[in-house]
XYZ file of C-alpha atoms in Angstrom:
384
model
C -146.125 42.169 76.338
C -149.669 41.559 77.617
C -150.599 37.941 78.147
C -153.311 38.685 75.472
C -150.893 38.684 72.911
C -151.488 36.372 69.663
C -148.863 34.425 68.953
C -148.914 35.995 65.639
C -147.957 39.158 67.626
C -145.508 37.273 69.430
C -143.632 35.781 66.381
C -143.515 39.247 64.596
C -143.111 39.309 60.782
C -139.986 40.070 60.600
C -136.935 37.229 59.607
C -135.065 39.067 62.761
C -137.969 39.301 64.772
C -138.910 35.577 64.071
C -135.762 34.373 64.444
C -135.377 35.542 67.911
C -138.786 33.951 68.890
C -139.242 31.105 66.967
C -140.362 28.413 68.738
C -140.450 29.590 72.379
C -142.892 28.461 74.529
C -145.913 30.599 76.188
C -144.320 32.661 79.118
C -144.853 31.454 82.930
C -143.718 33.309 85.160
C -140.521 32.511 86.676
C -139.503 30.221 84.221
C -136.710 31.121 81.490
C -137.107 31.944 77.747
C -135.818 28.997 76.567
C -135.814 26.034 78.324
C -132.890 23.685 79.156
C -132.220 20.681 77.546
C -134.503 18.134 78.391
C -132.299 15.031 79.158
C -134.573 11.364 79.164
C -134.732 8.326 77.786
C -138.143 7.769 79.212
C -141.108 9.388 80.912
C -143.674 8.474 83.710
C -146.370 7.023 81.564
C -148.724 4.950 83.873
C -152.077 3.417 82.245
C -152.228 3.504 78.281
C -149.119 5.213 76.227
C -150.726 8.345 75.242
C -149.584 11.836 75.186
C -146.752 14.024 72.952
C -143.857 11.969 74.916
C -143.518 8.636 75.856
C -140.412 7.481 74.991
C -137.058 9.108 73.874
C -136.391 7.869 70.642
C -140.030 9.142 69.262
C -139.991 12.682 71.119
C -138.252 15.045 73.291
C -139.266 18.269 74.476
C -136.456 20.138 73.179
C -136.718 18.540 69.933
C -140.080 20.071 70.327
C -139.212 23.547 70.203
C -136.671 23.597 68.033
C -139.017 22.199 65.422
C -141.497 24.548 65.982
C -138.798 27.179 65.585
C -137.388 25.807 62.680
C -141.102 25.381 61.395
C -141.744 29.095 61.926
C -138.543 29.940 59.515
C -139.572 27.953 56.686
C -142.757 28.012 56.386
C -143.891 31.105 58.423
C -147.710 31.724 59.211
C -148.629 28.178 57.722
C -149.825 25.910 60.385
C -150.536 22.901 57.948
C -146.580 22.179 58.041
C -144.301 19.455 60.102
C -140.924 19.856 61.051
C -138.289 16.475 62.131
C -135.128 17.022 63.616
C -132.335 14.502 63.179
C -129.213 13.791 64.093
C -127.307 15.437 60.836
C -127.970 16.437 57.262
C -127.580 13.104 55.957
C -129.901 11.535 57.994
C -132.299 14.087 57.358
C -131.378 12.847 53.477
C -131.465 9.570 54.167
C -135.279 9.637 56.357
C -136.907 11.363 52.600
C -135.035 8.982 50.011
C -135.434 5.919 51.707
C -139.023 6.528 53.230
C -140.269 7.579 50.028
C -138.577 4.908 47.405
C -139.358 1.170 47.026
C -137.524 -1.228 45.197
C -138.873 -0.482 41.455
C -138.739 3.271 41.734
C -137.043 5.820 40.326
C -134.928 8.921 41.616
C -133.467 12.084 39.871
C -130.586 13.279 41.556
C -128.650 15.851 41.134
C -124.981 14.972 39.029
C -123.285 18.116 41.079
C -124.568 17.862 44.205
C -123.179 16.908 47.810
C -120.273 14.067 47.997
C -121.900 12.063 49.710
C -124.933 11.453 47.111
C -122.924 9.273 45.040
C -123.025 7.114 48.696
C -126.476 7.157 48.398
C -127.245 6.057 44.836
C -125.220 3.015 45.402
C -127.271 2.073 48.017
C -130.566 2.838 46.367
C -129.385 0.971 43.378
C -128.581 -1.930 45.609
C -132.294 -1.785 46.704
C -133.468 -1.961 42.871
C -134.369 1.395 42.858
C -133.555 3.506 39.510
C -131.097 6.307 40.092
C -130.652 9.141 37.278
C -129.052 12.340 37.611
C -128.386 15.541 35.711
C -126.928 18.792 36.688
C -128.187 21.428 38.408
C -128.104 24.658 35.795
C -130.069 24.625 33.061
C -132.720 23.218 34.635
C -131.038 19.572 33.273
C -133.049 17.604 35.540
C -136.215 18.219 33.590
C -134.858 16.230 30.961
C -134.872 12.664 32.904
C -137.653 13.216 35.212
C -140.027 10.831 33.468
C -141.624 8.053 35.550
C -140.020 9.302 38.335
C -141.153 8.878 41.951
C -139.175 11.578 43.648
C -137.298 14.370 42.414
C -133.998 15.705 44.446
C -132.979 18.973 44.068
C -130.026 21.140 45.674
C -130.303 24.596 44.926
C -127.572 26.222 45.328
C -125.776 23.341 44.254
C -122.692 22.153 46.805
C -119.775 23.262 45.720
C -120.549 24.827 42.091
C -123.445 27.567 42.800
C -125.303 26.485 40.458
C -129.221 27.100 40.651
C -132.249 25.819 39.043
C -135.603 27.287 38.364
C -137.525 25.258 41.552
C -141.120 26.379 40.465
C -140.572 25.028 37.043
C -139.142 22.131 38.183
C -141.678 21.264 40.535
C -144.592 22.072 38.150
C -142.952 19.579 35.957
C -142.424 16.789 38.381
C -146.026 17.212 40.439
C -147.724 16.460 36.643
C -145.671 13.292 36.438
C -147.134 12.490 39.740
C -143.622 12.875 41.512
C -142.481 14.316 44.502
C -140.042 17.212 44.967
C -137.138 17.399 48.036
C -134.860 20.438 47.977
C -131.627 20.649 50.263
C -132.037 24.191 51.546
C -128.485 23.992 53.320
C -126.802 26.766 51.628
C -129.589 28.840 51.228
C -131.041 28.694 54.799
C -134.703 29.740 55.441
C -134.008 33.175 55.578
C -132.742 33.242 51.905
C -135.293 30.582 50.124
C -138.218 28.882 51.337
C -138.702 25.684 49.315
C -142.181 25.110 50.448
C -143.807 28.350 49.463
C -142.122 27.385 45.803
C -143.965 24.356 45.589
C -141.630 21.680 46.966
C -142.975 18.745 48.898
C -139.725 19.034 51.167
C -137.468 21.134 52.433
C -134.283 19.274 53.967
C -131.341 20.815 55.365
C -128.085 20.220 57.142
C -128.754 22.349 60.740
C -124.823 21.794 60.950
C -123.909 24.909 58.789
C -125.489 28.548 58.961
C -128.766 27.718 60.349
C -126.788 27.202 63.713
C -123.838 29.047 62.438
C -120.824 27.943 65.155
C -119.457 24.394 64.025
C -120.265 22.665 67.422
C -123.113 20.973 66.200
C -124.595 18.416 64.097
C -127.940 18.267 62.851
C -130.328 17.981 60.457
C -134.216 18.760 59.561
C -137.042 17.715 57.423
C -140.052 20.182 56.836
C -143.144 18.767 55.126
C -146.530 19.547 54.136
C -148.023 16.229 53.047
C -149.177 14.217 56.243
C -148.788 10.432 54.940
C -145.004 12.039 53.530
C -143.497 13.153 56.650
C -145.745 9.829 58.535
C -143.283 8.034 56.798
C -140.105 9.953 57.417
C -141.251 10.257 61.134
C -141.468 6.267 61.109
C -137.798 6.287 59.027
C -136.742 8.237 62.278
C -137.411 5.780 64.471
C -136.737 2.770 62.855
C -133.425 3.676 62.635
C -132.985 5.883 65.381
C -131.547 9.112 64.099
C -132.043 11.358 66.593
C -130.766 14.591 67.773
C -129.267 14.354 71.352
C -131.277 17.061 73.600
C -128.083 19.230 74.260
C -127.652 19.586 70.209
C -130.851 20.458 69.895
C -131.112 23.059 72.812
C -128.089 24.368 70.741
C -129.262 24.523 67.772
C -132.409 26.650 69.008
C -130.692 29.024 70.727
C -128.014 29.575 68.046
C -131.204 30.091 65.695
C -131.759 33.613 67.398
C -128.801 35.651 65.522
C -129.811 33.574 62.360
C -130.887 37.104 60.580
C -127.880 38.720 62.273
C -125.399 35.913 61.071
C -126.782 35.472 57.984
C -127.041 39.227 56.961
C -123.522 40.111 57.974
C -122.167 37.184 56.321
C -124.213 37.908 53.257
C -123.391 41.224 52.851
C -119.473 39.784 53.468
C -119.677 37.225 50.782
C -120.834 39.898 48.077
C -117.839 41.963 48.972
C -114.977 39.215 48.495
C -116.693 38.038 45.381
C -116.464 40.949 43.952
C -112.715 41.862 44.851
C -112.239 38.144 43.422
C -113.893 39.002 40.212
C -111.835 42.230 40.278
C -108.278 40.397 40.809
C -106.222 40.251 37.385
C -106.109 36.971 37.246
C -109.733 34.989 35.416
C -109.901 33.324 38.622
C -113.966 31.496 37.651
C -115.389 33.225 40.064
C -119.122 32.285 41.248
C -121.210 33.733 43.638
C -125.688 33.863 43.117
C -125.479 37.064 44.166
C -123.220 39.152 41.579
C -125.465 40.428 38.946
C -122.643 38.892 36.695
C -122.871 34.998 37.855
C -125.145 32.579 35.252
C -127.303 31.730 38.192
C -128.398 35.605 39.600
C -131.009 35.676 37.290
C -132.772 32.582 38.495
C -131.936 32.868 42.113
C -133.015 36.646 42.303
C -136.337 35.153 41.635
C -136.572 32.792 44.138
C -133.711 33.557 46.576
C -133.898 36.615 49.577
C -130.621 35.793 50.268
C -127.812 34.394 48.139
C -125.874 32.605 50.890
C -122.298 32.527 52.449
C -120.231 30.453 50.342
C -117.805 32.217 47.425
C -116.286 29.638 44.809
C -113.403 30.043 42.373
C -110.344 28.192 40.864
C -106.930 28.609 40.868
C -104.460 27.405 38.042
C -103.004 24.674 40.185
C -102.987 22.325 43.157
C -99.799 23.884 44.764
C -100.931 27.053 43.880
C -104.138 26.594 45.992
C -102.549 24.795 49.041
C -100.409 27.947 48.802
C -103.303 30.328 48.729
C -104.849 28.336 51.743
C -101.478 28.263 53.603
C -101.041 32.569 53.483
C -104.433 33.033 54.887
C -104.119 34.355 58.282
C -108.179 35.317 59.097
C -109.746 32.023 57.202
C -109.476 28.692 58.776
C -108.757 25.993 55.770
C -111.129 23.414 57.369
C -114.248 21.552 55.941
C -117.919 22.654 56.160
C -119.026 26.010 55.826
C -121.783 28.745 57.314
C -119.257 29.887 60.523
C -119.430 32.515 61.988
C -115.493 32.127 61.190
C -114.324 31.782 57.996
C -112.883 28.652 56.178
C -111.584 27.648 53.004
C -110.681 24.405 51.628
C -109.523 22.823 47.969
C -112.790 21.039 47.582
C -111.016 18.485 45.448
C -108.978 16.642 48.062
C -111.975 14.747 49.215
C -112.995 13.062 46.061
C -116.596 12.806 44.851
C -117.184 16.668 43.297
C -116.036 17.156 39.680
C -114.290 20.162 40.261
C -110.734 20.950 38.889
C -107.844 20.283 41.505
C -107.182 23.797 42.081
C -110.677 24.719 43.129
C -111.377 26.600 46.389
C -114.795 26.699 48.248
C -114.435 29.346 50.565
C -117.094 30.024 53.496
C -117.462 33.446 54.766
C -118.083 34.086 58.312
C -118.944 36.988 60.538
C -115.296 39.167 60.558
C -115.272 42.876 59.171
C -115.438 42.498 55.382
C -112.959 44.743 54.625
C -110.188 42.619 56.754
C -111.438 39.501 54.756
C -111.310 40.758 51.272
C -107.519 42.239 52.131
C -106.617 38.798 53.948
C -108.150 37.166 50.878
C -106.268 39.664 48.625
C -103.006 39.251 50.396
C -102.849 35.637 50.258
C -104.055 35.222 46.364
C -100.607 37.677 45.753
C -98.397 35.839 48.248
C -99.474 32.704 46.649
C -98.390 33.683 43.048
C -94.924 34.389 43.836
């Protein structure tokens, strides 16, 4: 590569080709790809505190890249964006809702989203801040968005699948003067970008497929609005949710087989959905990607990529701690985008209406055809 090369050139336009660049800095000679972790709790600063870092808790060099690489994903090409790193997903939630609310406002959430958002609205409410929620299909949220400040949505929804109609949505909520988050865990950059549909966020847990290995915990905020993300930075360090360097020097180097990782799974997912809507038994199967699910429609409009989790429901709780007990290549194990595959009974945690025989099943980078036989195997051994 000549050192003329833009950096357009150098980020390629490609999800794989970006993937593996994103966010590297310029090459100098003799000096790796990727830089190490930078470990520091302070810097030599002498005269006036000016400059990118001065202190650890407001920046970090290999927070640095990362962002930058996890900029280039989600909102490739447009320079006008910010990315924050945090510590997990939910303090990525936590830095939008409670920069952006004040006691008196009002939030739509979604009714079917993450456990941990019913967490949230209590504290909200404690605050005096309004709290309403609706589900995710059918575009319910539409229905209560009135007056509101800030509209949450999770599309794919966490565990059900479903999705709503984001440009519609936001449309709706922008002429009510609101703004619009969406969690793009499940989705990942490479299979929706939230900001090219019109959201005002994109938030995601960096703890599933975007790094894609289950060793690390992180989360991210990408925003276009400057006085927004000012106050989400700010939310950051008030509270001091930050990403340790080694997680984040992590997280950017698992980034690089994103498109690998992500396609494989993909492709995996679609396969073991369809041998589960296949099996004899109505099993409720639900997957964005089979042209049969009630969200493909929607999501084939706005998705790339339809993700690596596979839902369905068996008739009972014994029979699904059976069906998790047989399986030999899928961990049963919380959490999901692995490059190995888990399973769990979503319902022994509490906080999702789901049925108690319901199974959210992640699917990771193993030969499909061993997973849908595995999968197979254990759905007859666990009948009997």
């Amino acid at each position: 590569m000549s050192d003329s090369a833009s950096d357009g050139d150098r980020r390629g336009t490609g999800d794989g080709t970006r993937a593996v660049r994103a966010g590297l800095p310029e090459p100098v000679r003799h000096e790796p790809t990727l830089p190490g972790p930078t470990f520091a709790a302070h810097y030599h600063l002498p005269g006036d505190p000016t400059g990118p870092y001065t202190y650890g808790r407001d920046d970090n060099p290999t927070w640095t890249h990362l962002e930058r690489a996890i900029g280039e994903l989600e909102a490739p090409g447009q320079d006008d964006v910010e990315t924050l790193t945090f510590a997990s997903g939910m303090a990525a939630i936590s830095s939008v809702v409670f920069s952006q609310l004040r006691s008196g406002d009002t939030v739509v959430l979604p009714s079917d989203g993450y456990q941990v958002l019913p967490l949230v609205r209590a504290q909200l409410e404690s605050y005096g801040i309004e709290v309403r929620t609706a589900p995710t299909g059918g575009d319910a949220q539409l229905d209560v968005l009135d007056d509101a400040k800030l509209l949450w949505i999770e599309t794919p929804s966490n565990p059900g699948l479903d999705v709503c109609d984001v440009r519609r949505l936001v449309e709706a909520a922008h002429a009510r003067g609101a703004l619009v988050a969406v969690d793009n865990t499940l989705a990942t950059p490479l299979g929706q970008r939230p900001l090219e549909l019109g959201a005002d966020f994109s938030v995601a847990s960096g703890t599933k497929q975007l790094t894609g290995h289950g060793d690390v915990l992180l989360g991210y905020v990408v925003g276009r609005d400057a006085e927004a993300m000012a106050g989400v930075r700010r939310w950051r360090k008030i509270v001091g949710a930050i990403p340790g360097p080694m997680e984040a020097w992590l997280a950017h180097r698992s980034i690089a087989t994103l498109q690998l990782r992500v396609d494989r799974q993909n492709t995996s997912a679609l396969a073991v959905a369809e041998a589960l809507r296949d099996w004899p038994e109505e099993l409720g199967v639900r997957y964005p990607g089979l042209m049969s699910d009630p969200s493909h429609k929607i999501a084939s409009q706005q998705m790339r990529r339809y993700g690596c989790i596979v839902s369905f429901t068996l008739p009972t709780r014994a029979r699904a701690d059976r069906f998790l007990d047989a399986l030999r290549l899928v961990d049963d194990a919380t959490s999901f985008g692995g490059v190995r595959s888990t399973a769990e009974r979503r319902g022994r945690w509490g906080g999702d209406a789901v049925p108690e025989g319901f199974i959210r099943l992640s699917v990771g980078a193993e030969d499909p055809e061993d997973l849908v036989a595995d999968v197979l195997r254990a759905l007859g051994e666990s009948a009997d």
